[in-house]
């Protein structure tokens, strides 16, 4: 019976060693898994921080986009106003040029009238050439004012300044 007890004791010792080995292996495995979990938590924290940073950057970009959209809208309004002003000034200029052309035609017809009067000017009581000259001076001033107004509506380096210079001369 002592032999049986020794065999049983040996078997239990062997089983205890096996269980200790299993326990050590499980503890090692648990340690590796805890390390992996800790690493995953760190990666999750970094990803969360990166996501928060991206949300902040996105909000900043959205704010800038809204600001630029507002500026674009303002510029479009301003451009529309300047276009309307330019059209008005162009109409004034066209009208002034038409009047100037009419005045020039009247002066030319007046000079042909002198030749019909044998080269002598109209009699002093007529007064027509004096009124035409006065009207021509007013129209010329109107054209100059229109050109000045157009010049002021253009930017400093606008190529339209050359066209205005040509018209002015």
PDB file of C-alpha atoms in Angstrom, residues 92-106 135-136 138-140 142-143:
ATOM      1  CA  UNK A  92     -22.801 109.422 -71.245  1.00  0.00           C
ATOM      2  CA  UNK A  93     -19.603 109.259 -73.270  1.00  0.00           C
ATOM      3  CA  UNK A  94     -21.424 107.989 -76.353  1.00  0.00           C
ATOM      4  CA  UNK A  95     -24.000 110.748 -75.960  1.00  0.00           C
ATOM      5  CA  UNK A  96     -21.298 113.386 -75.516  1.00  0.00           C
ATOM      6  CA  UNK A  97     -19.387 112.069 -78.534  1.00  0.00           C
ATOM      7  CA  UNK A  98     -22.589 112.105 -80.585  1.00  0.00           C
ATOM      8  CA  UNK A  99     -23.258 115.690 -79.529  1.00  0.00           C
ATOM      9  CA  UNK A 100     -19.652 116.612 -80.296  1.00  0.00           C
ATOM     10  CA  UNK A 101     -19.966 115.011 -83.710  1.00  0.00           C
ATOM     11  CA  UNK A 102     -23.185 116.936 -84.333  1.00  0.00           C
ATOM     12  CA  UNK A 103     -21.473 120.146 -83.249  1.00  0.00           C
ATOM     13  CA  UNK A 104     -18.580 119.431 -85.584  1.00  0.00           C
ATOM     14  CA  UNK A 105     -21.026 118.838 -88.442  1.00  0.00           C
ATOM     15  CA  UNK A 106     -22.803 122.098 -87.610  1.00  0.00           C
ATOM     16  CA  UNK A 135     -22.730 124.930 -76.883  1.00  0.00           C
ATOM     17  CA  UNK A 136     -19.640 123.187 -78.328  1.00  0.00           C
ATOM     18  CA  UNK A 138     -20.212 122.968 -72.944  1.00  0.00           C
ATOM     19  CA  UNK A 139     -20.321 119.673 -74.817  1.00  0.00           C
ATOM     20  CA  UNK A 140     -16.535 119.462 -74.844  1.00  0.00           C
ATOM     21  CA  UNK A 142     -19.214 117.311 -70.748  1.00  0.00           C
ATOM     22  CA  UNK A 143     -17.011 114.904 -72.730  1.00  0.00           C
TER      23      UNK A 143
END
